[in-house]
mmCIF file of C-alpha atoms in Angstrom:
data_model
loop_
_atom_site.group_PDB
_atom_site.id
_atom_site.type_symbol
_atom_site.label_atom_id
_atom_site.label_comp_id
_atom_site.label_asym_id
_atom_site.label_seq_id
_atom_site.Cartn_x
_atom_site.Cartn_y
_atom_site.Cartn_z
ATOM 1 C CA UNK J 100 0.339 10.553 12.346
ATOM 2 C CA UNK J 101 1.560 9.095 9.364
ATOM 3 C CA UNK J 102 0.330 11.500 7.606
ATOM 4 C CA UNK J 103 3.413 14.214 8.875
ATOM 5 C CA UNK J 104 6.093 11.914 9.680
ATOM 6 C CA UNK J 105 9.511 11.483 7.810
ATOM 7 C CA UNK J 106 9.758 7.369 7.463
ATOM 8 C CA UNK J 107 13.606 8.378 6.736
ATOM 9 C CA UNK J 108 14.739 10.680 9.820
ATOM 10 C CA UNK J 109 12.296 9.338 12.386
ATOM 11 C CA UNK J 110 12.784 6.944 14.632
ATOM 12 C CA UNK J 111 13.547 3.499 13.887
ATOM 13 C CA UNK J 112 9.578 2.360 14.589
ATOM 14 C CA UNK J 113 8.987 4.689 11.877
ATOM 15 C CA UNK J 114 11.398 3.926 9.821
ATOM 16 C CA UNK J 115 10.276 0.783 9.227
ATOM 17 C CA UNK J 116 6.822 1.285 8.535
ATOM 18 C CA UNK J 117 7.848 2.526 4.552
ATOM 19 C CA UNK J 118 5.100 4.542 2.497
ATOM 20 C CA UNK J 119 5.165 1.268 0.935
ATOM 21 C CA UNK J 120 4.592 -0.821 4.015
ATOM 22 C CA UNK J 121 1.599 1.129 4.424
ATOM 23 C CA UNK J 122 0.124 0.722 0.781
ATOM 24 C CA UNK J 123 0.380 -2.440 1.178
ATOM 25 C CA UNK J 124 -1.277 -2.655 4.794
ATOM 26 C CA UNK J 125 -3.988 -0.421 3.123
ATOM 27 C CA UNK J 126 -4.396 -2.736 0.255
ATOM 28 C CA UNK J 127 -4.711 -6.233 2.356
ATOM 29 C CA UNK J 128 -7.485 -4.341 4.419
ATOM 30 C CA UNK J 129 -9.503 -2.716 2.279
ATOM 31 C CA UNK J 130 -9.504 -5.601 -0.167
ATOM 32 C CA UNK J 131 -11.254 -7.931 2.850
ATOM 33 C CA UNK J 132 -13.417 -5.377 3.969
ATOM 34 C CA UNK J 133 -14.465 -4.736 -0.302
ATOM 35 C CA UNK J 134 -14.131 -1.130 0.687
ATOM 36 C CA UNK J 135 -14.532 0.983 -2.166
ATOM 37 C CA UNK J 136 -11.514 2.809 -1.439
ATOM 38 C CA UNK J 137 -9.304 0.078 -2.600
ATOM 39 C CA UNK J 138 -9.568 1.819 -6.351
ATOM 40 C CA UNK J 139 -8.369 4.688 -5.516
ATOM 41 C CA UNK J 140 -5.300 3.692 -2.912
ATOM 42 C CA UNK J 141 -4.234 1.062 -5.697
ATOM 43 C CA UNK J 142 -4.454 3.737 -8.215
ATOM 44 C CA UNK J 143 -2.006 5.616 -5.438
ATOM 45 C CA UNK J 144 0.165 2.932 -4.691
ATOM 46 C CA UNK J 145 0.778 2.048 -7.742
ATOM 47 C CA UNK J 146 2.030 5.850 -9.156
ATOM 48 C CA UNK J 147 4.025 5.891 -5.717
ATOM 49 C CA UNK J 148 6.126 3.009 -7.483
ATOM 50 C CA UNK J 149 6.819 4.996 -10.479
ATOM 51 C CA UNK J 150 8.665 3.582 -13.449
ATOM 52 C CA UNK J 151 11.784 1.896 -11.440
ATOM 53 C CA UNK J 152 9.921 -0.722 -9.291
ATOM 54 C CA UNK J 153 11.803 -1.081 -6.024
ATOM 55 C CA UNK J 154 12.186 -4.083 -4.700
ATOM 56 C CA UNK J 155 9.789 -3.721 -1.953
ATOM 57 C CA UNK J 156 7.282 -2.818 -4.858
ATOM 58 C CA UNK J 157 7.147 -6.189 -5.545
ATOM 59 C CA UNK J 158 5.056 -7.041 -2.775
ATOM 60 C CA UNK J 159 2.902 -3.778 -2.936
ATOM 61 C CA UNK J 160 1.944 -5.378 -6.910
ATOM 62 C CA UNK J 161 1.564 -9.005 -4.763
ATOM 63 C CA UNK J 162 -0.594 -7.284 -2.036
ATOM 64 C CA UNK J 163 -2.478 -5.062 -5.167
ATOM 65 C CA UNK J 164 -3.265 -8.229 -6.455
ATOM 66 C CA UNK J 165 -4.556 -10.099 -3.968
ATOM 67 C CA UNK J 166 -6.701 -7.246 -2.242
ATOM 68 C CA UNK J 167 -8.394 -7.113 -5.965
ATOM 69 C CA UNK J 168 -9.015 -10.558 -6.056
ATOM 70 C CA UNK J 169 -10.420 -10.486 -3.072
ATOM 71 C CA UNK J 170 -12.525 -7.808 -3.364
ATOM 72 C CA UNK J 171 -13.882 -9.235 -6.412
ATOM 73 C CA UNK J 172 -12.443 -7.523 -9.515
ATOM 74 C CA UNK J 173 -10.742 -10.833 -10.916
ATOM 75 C CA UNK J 174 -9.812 -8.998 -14.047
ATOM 76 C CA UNK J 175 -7.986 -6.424 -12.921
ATOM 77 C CA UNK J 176 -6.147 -8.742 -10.210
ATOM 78 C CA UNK J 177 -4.808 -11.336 -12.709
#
């Protein structure tokens, strides 16, 4: 569903639930599961940021962090 939709014409549900919103949901999950998907949706979250980090970015890198802790690359979380 998410997939299609357009978070900034849709309705206000949809609205809210940001590209963002849903990198970080992505992140929190598959860092307590230790999926090995979380690699490769950090390495998306993090271009979907770009160079000017909005300011919900800042809990995307928060939620990036913690989902890499958790999922046991301390390195790369720190």
């Amino acid at each position: 569903m998410y997939d299609f939709a357009d978070h900034a014409n849709e309705q206000a549900w949809v609205r809210f639930v940001t590209p963002y919103r849903v990198d970080s949901l992505a992140l929190s999950v598959y860092g307590q599961l230790r999926r090995k998907e979380l690699s490769e949706t950090a390495e998306t979250a993090v271009s979907r940021l770009g160079e000017a980090l909005p300011d919900s970015g800042i809990v995307v890198l928060g939620d990036l962090a913690s989902a890499l802790l958790r999922g046991g690359d301390i390195d790369q979380g720190v």
